[in-house]
Short mmCIF file of C-alpha atoms in Angstrom, two decimals:
data_model
loop_
_atom_site.label_atom_id
_atom_site.label_comp_id
_atom_site.label_asym_id
_atom_site.label_seq_id
_atom_site.Cartn_x
_atom_site.Cartn_y
_atom_site.Cartn_z
CA MET A 1377 -16.21 21.72 23.28
CA SER A 1378 -18.92 20.44 25.81
CA GLY A 1379 -18.17 19.11 29.67
CA PRO A 1380 -15.15 18.95 31.35
CA ALA A 1381 -12.20 18.87 28.69
CA ARG A 1382 -10.67 16.19 30.95
CA GLU A 1383 -13.23 13.57 30.23
CA LEU A 1384 -12.92 13.79 26.80
CA ALA A 1385 -11.30 10.80 24.95
CA ILE A 1386 -7.62 11.19 23.22
CA GLY A 1387 -7.60 11.36 19.31
CA ALA A 1388 -4.95 9.10 17.50
CA PHE A 1389 -4.80 8.55 13.78
CA ASP A 1390 -2.64 6.12 11.54
CA SER A 1391 -2.75 5.87 7.97
CA GLY A 1392 -3.63 2.21 8.69
CA VAL A 1393 -3.20 -0.55 11.79
CA GLY A 1394 0.49 0.52 12.46
CA GLY A 1395 -0.69 3.39 15.07
CA LEU A 1396 -2.09 0.99 17.08
CA THR A 1397 1.00 0.22 18.56
CA VAL A 1398 1.17 3.64 19.78
CA VAL A 1399 -2.48 3.32 21.33
CA GLN A 1400 -1.08 0.45 23.39
CA ALA A 1401 1.47 1.86 24.68
CA MET A 1402 -0.60 4.55 25.92
CA ARG A 1403 -2.93 2.06 26.89
CA ARG A 1404 -0.07 0.84 29.11
CA LEU A 1405 0.90 4.14 30.71
CA LEU A 1406 -2.87 5.88 30.44
CA PRO A 1407 -4.89 3.65 31.76
CA VAL A 1408 -8.16 5.83 32.27
CA GLU A 1409 -8.32 7.85 29.03
CA ASP A 1410 -10.87 6.99 26.20
CA ILE A 1411 -9.15 6.67 23.11
CA LEU A 1412 -10.63 7.55 20.01
CA TYR A 1413 -8.42 5.89 17.04
CA LEU A 1414 -8.56 6.32 12.96
CA GLY A 1415 -7.11 4.17 10.60
CA ASP A 1416 -6.78 5.55 6.84
CA THR A 1417 -6.60 2.19 5.42
CA ALA A 1418 -8.88 2.83 2.32
CA ARG A 1419 -5.46 4.99 1.52
CA VAL A 1420 -3.06 3.08 3.23
CA PRO A 1421 -0.25 2.61 2.95
CA TYR A 1422 1.32 6.78 3.44
CA GLY A 1423 4.76 5.66 3.48
CA ASN A 1424 5.38 5.77 -0.49
CA LYS A 1425 2.85 8.75 -1.44
CA SER A 1426 3.87 12.49 -1.69
CA PRO A 1427 4.46 15.02 1.01
CA GLU A 1428 1.27 16.88 -0.43
CA THR A 1429 -0.97 14.04 -0.29
CA ILE A 1430 0.21 13.24 3.43
CA VAL A 1431 -0.66 16.92 4.16
CA ARG A 1432 -4.08 16.66 2.93
CA TYR A 1433 -5.27 13.09 4.25
CA SER A 1434 -3.72 14.02 7.87
CA LEU A 1435 -5.84 17.26 7.73
CA GLU A 1436 -9.00 15.22 6.93
CA ASN A 1437 -8.24 12.19 9.82
CA LEU A 1438 -7.76 15.30 11.98
CA ALA A 1439 -11.27 16.91 11.10
CA TYR A 1440 -13.07 13.80 11.79
CA LEU A 1441 -11.16 12.94 15.50
CA GLN A 1442 -11.92 17.00 16.34
CA GLY A 1443 -15.17 16.68 14.91
CA HIS A 1444 -15.81 13.78 17.59
CA GLY A 1445 -15.03 15.88 20.50
CA VAL A 1446 -11.03 14.72 21.79
CA LYS A 1447 -9.01 16.45 23.86
CA ALA A 1448 -5.55 16.33 22.13
CA VAL A 1449 -4.46 14.46 19.16
CA VAL A 1450 -1.47 11.91 18.40
CA VAL A 1451 -0.29 11.39 15.36
CA ALA A 1452 0.31 7.52 15.28
CA CYS A 1453 2.04 7.58 12.03
CA ASN A 1454 5.92 8.64 11.67
CA THR A 1455 5.17 9.76 7.42
CA ALA A 1456 2.11 11.74 8.88
CA SER A 1457 4.34 13.19 11.59
CA ALA A 1458 7.44 14.37 9.24
CA HIS A 1459 5.01 15.96 6.64
CA ALA A 1460 2.30 17.23 8.28
CA LEU A 1461 2.98 18.04 12.37
CA THR A 1462 3.49 21.34 11.42
CA MET A 1463 0.56 22.20 9.51
CA LEU A 1464 -2.01 20.14 12.03
CA GLN A 1465 -0.59 21.87 14.82
CA LYS A 1466 -1.68 24.96 12.87
CA VAL A 1467 -5.19 24.27 12.39
CA ALA A 1468 -6.13 22.32 15.26
CA ASP A 1469 -7.48 23.49 18.74
CA VAL A 1470 -5.97 20.86 21.02
CA PRO A 1471 -2.61 19.88 21.48
CA VAL A 1472 -1.18 17.60 18.88
CA ILE A 1473 1.42 15.52 19.49
CA GLY A 1474 3.80 13.74 16.60
CA VAL A 1475 5.97 10.14 16.98
CA ILE A 1476 9.20 11.66 15.81
CA MET A 1477 10.21 14.28 18.62
CA PRO A 1478 9.55 12.19 21.01
CA GLY A 1479 11.80 9.26 19.28
CA VAL A 1480 14.86 11.65 18.69
CA GLN A 1481 14.58 12.94 22.10
CA ALA A 1482 15.06 9.31 23.39
CA ALA A 1483 17.96 8.55 20.37
CA LEU A 1484 19.85 11.36 21.73
CA ALA A 1485 19.58 10.23 25.62
CA ALA A 1486 20.46 6.78 24.71
CA THR A 1487 23.49 7.12 22.37
CA ARG A 1488 26.60 6.94 23.72
CA ASN A 1489 28.90 7.65 20.68
CA GLU A 1490 26.64 10.04 18.75
CA ARG A 1491 26.30 7.19 16.07
CA VAL A 1492 22.47 6.90 15.57
CA GLY A 1493 20.88 4.56 13.21
CA ILE A 1494 17.37 5.43 11.62
CA ILE A 1495 14.90 2.73 10.07
CA GLY A 1496 11.41 4.07 8.23
CA THR A 1497 9.44 4.18 5.59
CA ALA A 1498 10.61 6.23 2.10
CA GLY A 1499 8.21 9.33 3.18
CA THR A 1500 9.76 9.44 6.62
CA ILE A 1501 13.72 9.33 5.46
CA GLN A 1502 13.16 11.21 2.94
CA SER A 1503 11.59 13.70 4.90
CA GLY A 1504 14.81 14.35 6.79
CA ALA A 1505 12.65 15.33 9.87
CA TYR A 1506 14.92 12.87 12.47
CA GLN A 1507 18.20 13.48 10.67
CA ASN A 1508 17.34 17.51 10.78
CA LEU A 1509 15.88 17.34 14.50
CA LEU A 1510 19.02 15.08 15.87
CA ARG A 1511 21.46 17.46 13.94
CA LEU A 1512 19.94 20.51 15.43
CA SER A 1513 20.70 19.54 18.92
CA ARG A 1514 23.96 17.44 18.42
CA PRO A 1515 25.79 19.12 15.04
CA LYS A 1516 28.19 16.61 14.93
CA ILE A 1517 25.90 13.20 15.49
CA SER A 1518 26.78 10.73 12.81
CA ILE A 1519 23.80 9.32 11.20
CA THR A 1520 22.74 6.16 9.19
CA ALA A 1521 19.68 6.45 7.68
CA VAL A 1522 17.27 3.73 5.93
CA ALA A 1523 14.13 3.71 3.97
CA ALA A 1524 12.82 0.23 4.02
CA PRO A 1525 9.78 0.56 2.30
CA LEU A 1526 9.13 -3.61 2.20
CA LEU A 1527 8.81 -4.12 6.19
CA VAL A 1528 5.69 -2.81 6.60
CA SER A 1529 3.92 -5.39 4.76
CA LEU A 1530 6.20 -8.09 6.17
CA VAL A 1531 5.09 -6.60 9.64
CA GLU A 1532 0.98 -6.87 8.14
CA GLU A 1533 1.33 -10.10 7.20
CA ASP A 1534 2.71 -11.61 10.13
CA TRP A 1535 6.17 -12.72 8.78
CA LEU A 1536 7.97 -11.86 12.22
CA SER A 1537 9.61 -14.92 12.10
CA HIS A 1538 10.23 -15.60 8.76
CA PRO A 1539 13.73 -16.05 7.23
CA ALA A 1540 13.01 -13.80 4.41
CA THR A 1541 11.79 -11.38 6.62
CA GLY A 1542 15.36 -11.76 8.89
CA MET A 1543 17.00 -11.74 5.16
CA ILE A 1544 15.75 -8.07 4.19
CA LEU A 1545 15.83 -6.40 7.70
CA GLU A 1546 19.61 -7.88 7.86
CA GLU A 1547 20.20 -5.90 4.56
CA TYR A 1548 18.18 -3.00 6.05
CA LEU A 1549 20.69 -3.24 8.91
CA ALA A 1550 23.81 -3.71 7.44
CA PRO A 1551 24.90 0.05 7.13
CA MET A 1552 23.79 0.92 10.31
CA GLN A 1553 26.06 -1.96 11.88
CA ALA A 1554 29.05 -1.10 9.42
CA ALA A 1555 29.04 2.61 10.79
CA GLY A 1556 28.99 1.02 14.45
CA VAL A 1557 25.58 2.82 15.51
CA ASP A 1558 24.56 2.03 19.16
CA THR A 1559 21.49 3.64 18.91
CA VAL A 1560 18.56 3.01 16.26
CA VAL A 1561 15.01 4.59 15.77
CA LEU A 1562 12.52 1.96 14.65
CA ALA A 1563 11.02 5.13 12.92
CA CYS A 1564 7.40 2.96 11.86
CA THR A 1565 4.70 2.28 13.83
CA HIS A 1566 4.59 -0.88 12.82
CA TYR A 1567 8.39 -1.87 13.86
CA PRO A 1568 7.65 -2.40 17.44
CA LEU A 1569 6.88 -5.87 16.41
CA LEU A 1570 9.95 -6.59 14.35
CA LYS A 1571 11.88 -5.27 17.70
CA PRO A 1572 12.95 -8.96 18.56
CA LEU A 1573 14.25 -9.88 15.27
CA ALA A 1574 16.31 -6.63 14.92
CA GLN A 1575 17.70 -6.82 18.33
CA ALA A 1576 18.96 -10.71 17.37
CA ILE A 1577 20.10 -8.88 14.30
CA LEU A 1578 22.34 -6.33 16.29
CA GLY A 1579 22.96 -7.70 19.52
CA PRO A 1580 22.34 -6.58 22.81
CA GLU A 1581 24.52 -3.59 23.05
CA VAL A 1582 22.42 -1.13 20.38
CA VAL A 1583 19.76 0.36 22.13
CA LEU A 1584 16.38 0.44 19.80
CA VAL A 1585 14.27 3.25 20.23
CA ASP A 1586 10.82 2.47 19.92
CA SER A 1587 8.21 5.47 18.48
CA ALA A 1588 5.61 3.78 20.16
CA GLU A 1589 6.42 3.88 23.95
CA ASN A 1590 8.06 7.83 23.64
CA ALA A 1591 4.99 9.24 22.08
CA ALA A 1592 2.94 7.83 24.98
CA ALA A 1593 5.38 9.31 27.21
CA ALA A 1594 5.15 12.83 25.65
CA LEU A 1595 1.62 12.35 25.45
CA ALA A 1596 1.51 11.71 29.37
CA ARG A 1597 3.61 14.88 29.63
CA THR A 1598 1.48 16.90 27.11
CA LEU A 1599 -1.94 15.66 29.26
CA ALA A 1600 0.02 16.72 32.82
CA ALA A 1601 1.19 19.97 31.43
CA HIS A 1602 -2.50 21.33 30.39
CA ASP A 1603 -4.16 19.97 33.16
CA LEU A 1604 -6.30 17.03 30.84
CA GLY A 1605 -5.55 14.23 32.52
CA ARG A 1606 -8.48 12.25 32.99
CA GLU A 1607 -9.44 10.89 37.07
CA GLY A 1608 -10.53 8.15 38.24
CA SER A 1609 -9.91 4.29 38.18
CA GLN A 1610 -12.26 2.75 36.04
CA ALA A 1611 -10.03 1.34 32.56
CA GLY A 1612 -10.84 3.89 29.59
CA LYS A 1613 -12.17 2.31 26.14
CA ILE A 1614 -11.06 2.45 22.98
CA THR A 1615 -13.28 2.87 19.92
CA VAL A 1616 -11.53 1.94 16.09
CA ARG A 1617 -12.70 3.57 13.47
CA ALA A 1618 -11.21 3.30 9.88
CA THR A 1619 -11.82 4.32 6.35
CA ASP A 1620 -12.26 0.85 4.82
CA LEU A 1621 -12.80 -2.85 6.95
CA PRO A 1622 -10.72 -5.51 4.33
CA SER A 1623 -10.94 -8.74 5.30
CA HIS A 1624 -9.39 -10.20 8.50
CA PHE A 1625 -9.04 -6.38 9.57
CA ALA A 1626 -10.04 -7.03 13.28
CA GLU A 1627 -7.32 -9.58 13.85
CA LEU A 1628 -4.74 -7.71 12.31
CA ALA A 1629 -5.80 -4.80 14.84
CA GLU A 1630 -5.64 -6.93 17.76
CA ARG A 1631 -2.25 -8.10 16.74
CA PHE A 1632 -1.14 -4.49 16.69
CA LEU A 1633 -3.42 -3.10 19.85
CA GLY A 1634 -2.44 -6.28 21.76
CA GLU A 1635 -5.99 -6.53 23.29
CA LYS A 1636 -9.48 -7.16 21.96
CA VAL A 1637 -11.19 -4.63 19.90
CA SER A 1638 -14.71 -4.05 21.15
CA ASP A 1639 -15.68 -0.96 19.64
CA LEU A 1640 -14.72 -1.30 15.83
CA SER A 1641 -16.67 0.30 12.54
CA ARG A 1642 -16.14 1.61 9.13
CA ILE A 1643 -16.80 5.39 8.34
CA GLN A 1644 -16.98 7.37 5.53
CA MET A 1645 -14.50 10.24 5.06
CA PRO A 1646 -15.35 13.64 3.68
CA ALA A 1647 -13.26 13.66 0.42
CA GLY A 1648 -12.07 10.06 0.79
CA MET B 1189 -18.01 11.83 -28.86
CA SER B 1190 -17.07 13.96 -31.23
CA GLY B 1191 -15.06 12.99 -34.45
CA PRO B 1192 -14.78 9.28 -36.23
CA ALA B 1193 -14.28 7.58 -32.50
CA ARG B 1194 -11.50 5.07 -34.07
CA GLU B 1195 -9.11 8.47 -33.78
CA LEU B 1196 -10.12 8.38 -29.86
CA ALA B 1197 -7.67 7.27 -27.53
CA ILE B 1198 -7.81 3.91 -25.51
CA GLY B 1199 -8.35 4.38 -21.80
CA ALA B 1200 -6.84 2.28 -19.26
CA PHE B 1201 -6.77 2.08 -15.27
CA ASP B 1202 -4.72 0.49 -12.36
CA SER B 1203 -4.45 1.17 -8.65
CA GLY B 1204 -0.57 2.63 -9.75
CA VAL B 1205 2.26 1.74 -12.04
CA GLY B 1206 1.14 -2.55 -12.27
CA GLY B 1207 -1.14 -1.96 -15.16
CA LEU B 1208 1.34 0.07 -17.13
CA THR B 1209 3.04 -3.87 -17.98
CA VAL B 1210 -0.72 -4.24 -19.47
CA VAL B 1211 -0.21 -1.22 -21.60
CA GLN B 1212 3.32 -2.64 -23.01
CA ALA B 1213 1.64 -5.25 -24.20
CA MET B 1214 -1.00 -2.87 -25.71
CA ARG B 1215 1.74 -1.23 -27.35
CA ARG B 1216 3.50 -3.93 -29.08
CA LEU B 1217 -0.39 -5.29 -30.43
CA LEU B 1218 -1.78 -1.92 -31.30
CA PRO B 1219 1.61 0.38 -31.75
CA VAL B 1220 -0.74 3.24 -33.41
CA GLU B 1221 -3.24 3.52 -31.21
CA ASP B 1222 -3.30 6.29 -28.70
CA ILE B 1223 -3.39 5.41 -24.51
CA LEU B 1224 -4.33 7.33 -21.88
CA TYR B 1225 -3.54 5.81 -18.63
CA LEU B 1226 -4.50 6.38 -14.89
CA GLY B 1227 -2.55 5.14 -12.16
CA ASP B 1228 -4.81 6.14 -9.23
CA THR B 1229 -1.28 6.32 -7.12
CA ALA B 1230 -3.12 8.23 -3.96
CA ARG B 1231 -4.64 5.39 -3.02
CA VAL B 1232 -2.69 2.65 -4.05
CA PRO B 1233 -2.53 -0.50 -3.52
CA TYR B 1234 -6.15 -2.12 -3.91
CA GLY B 1235 -5.24 -5.64 -3.12
CA ASN B 1236 -5.73 -5.41 0.38
CA LYS B 1237 -8.87 -3.35 0.09
CA SER B 1238 -12.72 -4.41 0.73
CA PRO B 1239 -14.35 -5.08 -2.48
CA GLU B 1240 -17.12 -1.97 -1.76
CA THR B 1241 -13.79 0.80 -1.58
CA ILE B 1242 -12.87 -1.27 -4.70
CA VAL B 1243 -15.75 -1.04 -6.74
CA ARG B 1244 -16.02 2.83 -5.23
CA TYR B 1245 -12.62 3.77 -6.24
CA SER B 1246 -13.22 1.97 -10.32
CA LEU B 1247 -16.23 4.02 -10.62
CA GLU B 1248 -13.95 7.01 -10.38
CA ASN B 1249 -11.09 6.23 -12.50
CA LEU B 1250 -13.60 4.92 -15.30
CA ALA B 1251 -15.32 8.33 -14.98
CA TYR B 1252 -12.20 10.52 -15.29
CA LEU B 1253 -11.20 8.28 -18.20
CA GLN B 1254 -14.55 8.23 -19.83
CA GLY B 1255 -14.72 12.39 -19.24
CA HIS B 1256 -11.59 12.45 -21.55
CA GLY B 1257 -13.58 10.79 -24.56
CA VAL B 1258 -11.69 7.19 -24.54
CA LYS B 1259 -13.34 4.43 -27.39
CA ALA B 1260 -12.75 1.42 -25.03
CA VAL B 1261 -11.47 1.45 -21.35
CA VAL B 1262 -8.85 -1.14 -19.85
CA VAL B 1263 -9.14 -2.36 -16.11
CA ALA B 1264 -5.31 -3.25 -16.13
CA CYS B 1265 -5.60 -4.33 -12.48
CA ASN B 1266 -6.40 -7.68 -11.30
CA THR B 1267 -8.24 -6.59 -7.89
CA ALA B 1268 -10.52 -4.06 -10.00
CA SER B 1269 -11.27 -6.61 -12.56
CA ALA B 1270 -12.36 -8.97 -10.04
CA HIS B 1271 -14.65 -7.08 -8.20
CA ALA B 1272 -15.92 -4.36 -10.39
CA LEU B 1273 -15.67 -5.30 -13.97
CA THR B 1274 -19.48 -6.04 -14.19
CA MET B 1275 -20.49 -2.61 -12.95
CA LEU B 1276 -18.10 -0.54 -14.65
CA GLN B 1277 -19.13 -2.97 -18.18
CA LYS B 1278 -23.21 -1.70 -16.60
CA VAL B 1279 -22.74 1.92 -16.18
CA ALA B 1280 -19.43 2.37 -19.71
CA ASP B 1281 -20.88 3.87 -22.57
CA VAL B 1282 -17.80 2.04 -24.14
CA PRO B 1283 -16.29 -1.52 -24.33
CA VAL B 1284 -14.83 -2.14 -20.93
CA ILE B 1285 -12.33 -5.32 -21.15
CA GLY B 1286 -10.75 -6.93 -17.86
CA VAL B 1287 -7.87 -8.70 -17.26
CA ILE B 1288 -9.30 -11.97 -15.93
CA MET B 1289 -11.64 -13.49 -18.03
CA PRO B 1290 -8.71 -13.23 -20.97
CA GLY B 1291 -6.44 -14.64 -18.35
CA VAL B 1292 -8.90 -17.35 -17.84
CA GLN B 1293 -9.12 -18.25 -21.69
CA ALA B 1294 -5.22 -18.46 -21.81
CA ALA B 1295 -4.77 -20.83 -18.78
CA LEU B 1296 -7.60 -23.30 -20.61
CA ALA B 1297 -5.79 -23.39 -23.75
CA ALA B 1298 -2.65 -23.90 -21.96
CA THR B 1299 -3.26 -26.58 -19.41
CA ARG B 1300 -2.91 -30.32 -20.77
CA ASN B 1301 -3.57 -32.15 -17.19
CA GLU B 1302 -6.15 -30.01 -15.64
CA ARG B 1303 -4.54 -28.36 -12.91
CA VAL B 1304 -3.97 -24.93 -12.79
CA GLY B 1305 -2.37 -22.32 -10.37
CA ILE B 1306 -3.18 -19.18 -9.62
CA ILE B 1307 -0.90 -16.07 -7.59
CA GLY B 1308 -2.56 -13.03 -6.97
CA THR B 1309 -3.32 -10.40 -4.46
CA ALA B 1310 -5.51 -10.98 -1.43
CA GLY B 1311 -8.32 -9.35 -2.70
CA THR B 1312 -8.23 -10.84 -6.36
CA ILE B 1313 -7.81 -14.68 -4.62
CA GLN B 1314 -10.25 -13.61 -2.38
CA SER B 1315 -12.87 -12.77 -4.84
CA GLY B 1316 -12.78 -16.68 -6.32
CA ALA B 1317 -13.36 -14.65 -10.06
CA TYR B 1318 -10.54 -16.67 -11.58
CA GLN B 1319 -11.68 -20.36 -9.55
CA ASN B 1320 -15.36 -19.55 -10.69
CA LEU B 1321 -14.94 -18.86 -14.77
CA LEU B 1322 -12.52 -21.92 -14.58
CA ARG B 1323 -14.74 -24.24 -13.41
CA LEU B 1324 -17.30 -22.35 -15.59
CA SER B 1325 -15.61 -24.04 -18.65
CA ARG B 1326 -13.76 -27.22 -16.84
CA PRO B 1327 -16.17 -28.34 -13.83
CA LYS B 1328 -13.48 -31.05 -12.93
CA ILE B 1329 -10.19 -28.76 -13.00
CA SER B 1330 -8.36 -28.96 -9.94
CA ILE B 1331 -6.93 -25.17 -8.61
CA THR B 1332 -4.53 -24.41 -6.61
CA ALA B 1333 -4.65 -20.44 -5.57
CA VAL B 1334 -2.29 -18.54 -3.52
CA ALA B 1335 -2.82 -15.03 -2.34
CA ALA B 1336 0.98 -13.50 -2.57
CA PRO B 1337 0.37 -9.84 -0.97
CA LEU B 1338 3.88 -9.47 -0.65
CA LEU B 1339 5.21 -9.57 -4.21
CA VAL B 1340 3.32 -6.20 -5.01
CA SER B 1341 6.27 -4.54 -3.17
CA LEU B 1342 8.84 -6.46 -4.04
CA VAL B 1343 8.48 -5.22 -7.76
CA GLU B 1344 8.17 -1.90 -6.95
CA GLU B 1345 11.45 -1.91 -5.11
CA ASP B 1346 12.99 -3.79 -8.12
CA TRP B 1347 14.04 -6.45 -5.89
CA LEU B 1348 13.62 -8.80 -8.69
CA SER B 1349 16.96 -11.02 -8.38
CA HIS B 1350 17.37 -10.66 -4.69
CA PRO B 1351 17.48 -13.90 -2.80
CA ALA B 1352 15.12 -13.00 -0.23
CA THR B 1353 12.44 -12.43 -3.16
CA GLY B 1354 13.48 -15.91 -4.84
CA MET B 1355 12.68 -17.21 -1.37
CA ILE B 1356 9.46 -15.75 -0.92
CA LEU B 1357 8.29 -16.66 -4.25
CA GLU B 1358 8.90 -20.35 -3.78
CA GLU B 1359 6.93 -20.46 -0.73
CA TYR B 1360 3.99 -18.91 -2.11
CA LEU B 1361 4.40 -21.68 -5.64
CA ALA B 1362 5.38 -24.36 -3.02
CA PRO B 1363 1.49 -25.45 -2.96
CA MET B 1364 1.76 -25.22 -6.62
CA GLN B 1365 4.28 -27.30 -6.97
CA ALA B 1366 2.79 -29.71 -4.68
CA ALA B 1367 -0.41 -29.87 -6.66
CA GLY B 1368 0.89 -30.82 -9.80
CA VAL B 1369 0.15 -27.84 -11.87
CA ASP B 1370 1.41 -27.63 -15.81
CA THR B 1371 -0.22 -23.99 -16.04
CA VAL B 1372 -0.37 -20.81 -13.75
CA VAL B 1373 -2.02 -17.95 -14.01
CA LEU B 1374 0.23 -14.59 -13.22
CA ALA B 1375 -2.73 -13.15 -11.85
CA CYS B 1376 -1.78 -9.36 -10.88
CA THR B 1377 0.11 -7.32 -13.75
CA HIS B 1378 2.67 -6.22 -11.04
CA TYR B 1379 4.07 -9.97 -11.72
CA PRO B 1380 5.05 -10.11 -15.31
CA LEU B 1381 8.47 -8.42 -14.11
CA LEU B 1382 8.80 -11.76 -11.83
CA LYS B 1383 8.59 -14.29 -14.98
CA PRO B 1384 11.83 -14.91 -15.29
CA LEU B 1385 12.25 -16.01 -11.54
CA ALA B 1386 9.03 -17.79 -11.33
CA GLN B 1387 9.86 -20.28 -14.48
CA ALA B 1388 13.21 -20.59 -13.12
CA ILE B 1389 11.45 -22.01 -9.63
CA LEU B 1390 8.90 -23.65 -11.61
CA GLY B 1391 11.21 -25.05 -14.43
CA PRO B 1392 10.32 -24.75 -17.85
CA GLU B 1393 7.69 -27.41 -18.44
CA VAL B 1394 5.11 -25.00 -16.48
CA VAL B 1395 3.21 -22.57 -18.66
CA LEU B 1396 3.18 -18.71 -17.72
CA VAL B 1397 -0.28 -17.20 -18.27
CA ASP B 1398 0.65 -13.37 -18.19
CA SER B 1399 -2.50 -10.99 -17.87
CA ALA B 1400 -1.06 -7.98 -19.50
CA GLU B 1401 -0.63 -10.03 -22.81
CA ASN B 1402 -3.60 -11.65 -22.76
CA ALA B 1403 -5.70 -8.83 -21.82
CA ALA B 1404 -4.09 -6.79 -24.82
CA ALA B 1405 -5.20 -9.43 -27.21
CA ALA B 1406 -8.59 -8.92 -26.19
CA LEU B 1407 -8.78 -5.47 -26.61
CA ALA B 1408 -7.45 -6.18 -30.33
CA ARG B 1409 -10.64 -8.00 -30.45
CA THR B 1410 -12.87 -6.11 -29.45
CA LEU B 1411 -11.28 -3.20 -31.54
CA ALA B 1412 -12.01 -5.49 -34.25
CA ALA B 1413 -15.15 -6.26 -33.57
CA HIS B 1414 -16.19 -2.88 -32.63
CA ASP B 1415 -14.33 -1.31 -36.01
CA LEU B 1416 -12.76 0.91 -33.66
CA GLY B 1417 -9.19 0.26 -34.84
CA ARG B 1418 -7.11 3.29 -35.09
CA GLU B 1419 -5.89 3.15 -38.95
CA GLY B 1420 -2.92 4.52 -40.61
CA SER B 1421 0.73 4.21 -39.42
CA GLN B 1422 1.69 7.01 -37.11
CA ALA B 1423 3.04 5.62 -33.49
CA GLY B 1424 0.63 6.47 -30.99
CA LYS B 1425 1.33 8.49 -27.86
CA ILE B 1426 1.23 7.75 -24.32
CA THR B 1427 -0.31 9.88 -21.49
CA VAL B 1428 0.17 8.90 -18.18
CA ARG B 1429 -2.16 10.63 -15.09
CA ALA B 1430 -1.57 10.02 -11.68
CA THR B 1431 -3.47 11.10 -8.78
CA ASP B 1432 -0.42 11.62 -6.79
CA LEU B 1433 3.12 11.73 -7.89
CA PRO B 1434 5.50 10.35 -5.12
CA SER B 1435 9.34 10.88 -5.53
CA HIS B 1436 10.46 8.27 -8.46
CA PHE B 1437 7.37 8.27 -9.59
CA ALA B 1438 8.52 8.25 -13.48
CA GLU B 1439 11.90 6.28 -13.23
CA LEU B 1440 8.83 3.69 -11.69
CA ALA B 1441 6.58 3.85 -14.64
CA GLU B 1442 9.28 3.62 -17.37
CA ARG B 1443 10.05 0.81 -16.17
CA PHE B 1444 6.85 -0.98 -16.11
CA LEU B 1445 6.12 0.32 -19.27
CA GLY B 1446 9.39 -0.36 -20.92
CA GLU B 1447 9.54 3.18 -22.51
CA LYS B 1448 10.22 6.65 -21.78
CA VAL B 1449 7.18 8.46 -20.31
CA SER B 1450 6.82 12.13 -21.74
CA ASP B 1451 3.69 13.14 -20.68
CA LEU B 1452 3.35 12.60 -17.16
CA SER B 1453 1.16 14.62 -14.91
CA ARG B 1454 -0.86 14.44 -11.72
CA ILE B 1455 -4.53 15.06 -11.24
CA GLN B 1456 -6.98 15.70 -8.88
CA MET B 1457 -10.23 12.94 -8.60
CA PRO B 1458 -13.54 14.54 -8.08
CA ALA B 1459 -13.84 12.68 -4.91
CA GLY B 1460 -10.19 11.80 -3.24
#
């Protein structure tokens, strides 16, 4: 790495735009940091693909980010965190933060009745990553895990307040309500946009754990621990790269990021 | 090509399992033909990706099929047919049949009031492929085209009779009903599974044009014209290859194909 490491950008990747909710949370917590975000939109989504394929894509994403000299990498995707984090941490020469452990810690801190729900993609739920980590700390915890493959499309289509979305989300959350959970982990970076609807369905007593906020907090702790935090007060810049730029991508990205995307372009992946 | 060309298999590809509805229709019409099917499940879906990316993936799929010595190629995907057919026909050394022209011809034959609806992925609808071909033959035709990006996931999740699916499909079809169409083109190879629900919403008077059946008929005509039809009475065999094999893929494939998949395995694409 050239120059003082703390001046480098933080890298983050996701299969598409979902990880920009994590970047939005990173911005709030670490406003002076530069962020280089890679969305693998040419191969989105990851949630319904096999573990081997997700690991392969994740390694290519890491190689791109490291090739651009980042000081840390956030795996801003639950499916990639579930299947590839260990491998990514093994090959990376910078700290790699996933979204799952932060979510697990937040869920353990939030639950009072030891009954926790998890909602995510098929890949994330089938991996058992959340379930295993929760049980490691609390062997007697009761877990209701639901794969919700339809939610990503509904969020990307901006059907956030459509009655059909409410009907589908109600169906996914019903087993958690039946189990009496007091905490639900939104285990997909698309779901922060569904938080108001999920809260309305579950009621105000149920705590919703948001991947994005907790991952950003974990990143802040990691930067502090490695003395990698950028100094000064100038706002950091956000660079968004994507492996495909379908129509309306910029608008979609802005909805997830919560601010205008000024530096956006398409890249060709080595093997994609 | 080695051996008499008419003994070779027919190649077909799609972004995933949807194209197996076309293979099912090909089986009914051409039961003695061998079929080699490639589903690009590692990069599914194509419907929300850019034209450039869809062309690139389609060329790789064609290269795989031609590398295995097929006598004709069916582009069993509306999005790939919309964006890549011309290019595929240019580079292929065997006949290449798309699903769009057959659907257009069937719609023109079916409509009595010259008001036609088209429902498909964002990519297919935005390409204007159906609209342009319909207007070429009937300049005064009234077309109501609707992008329906949520339907593919609903079909893949087997939510065919779920009330949410009904609600969503009703919303997509409403502009067509308002326009008084008498014919609706189901312009995505996933949609044949939604035919009963769409017919119930639109009523028995509206003709539904199915990509799968019409593409199979076009293939049969092409084989006859080139003297490429296989002779004999032994049932042909179906070989399914996929660029990724997520869990439950075999069950999903069987639902679309309408019969058991006995020869299924994963391949690695040259550049995927």
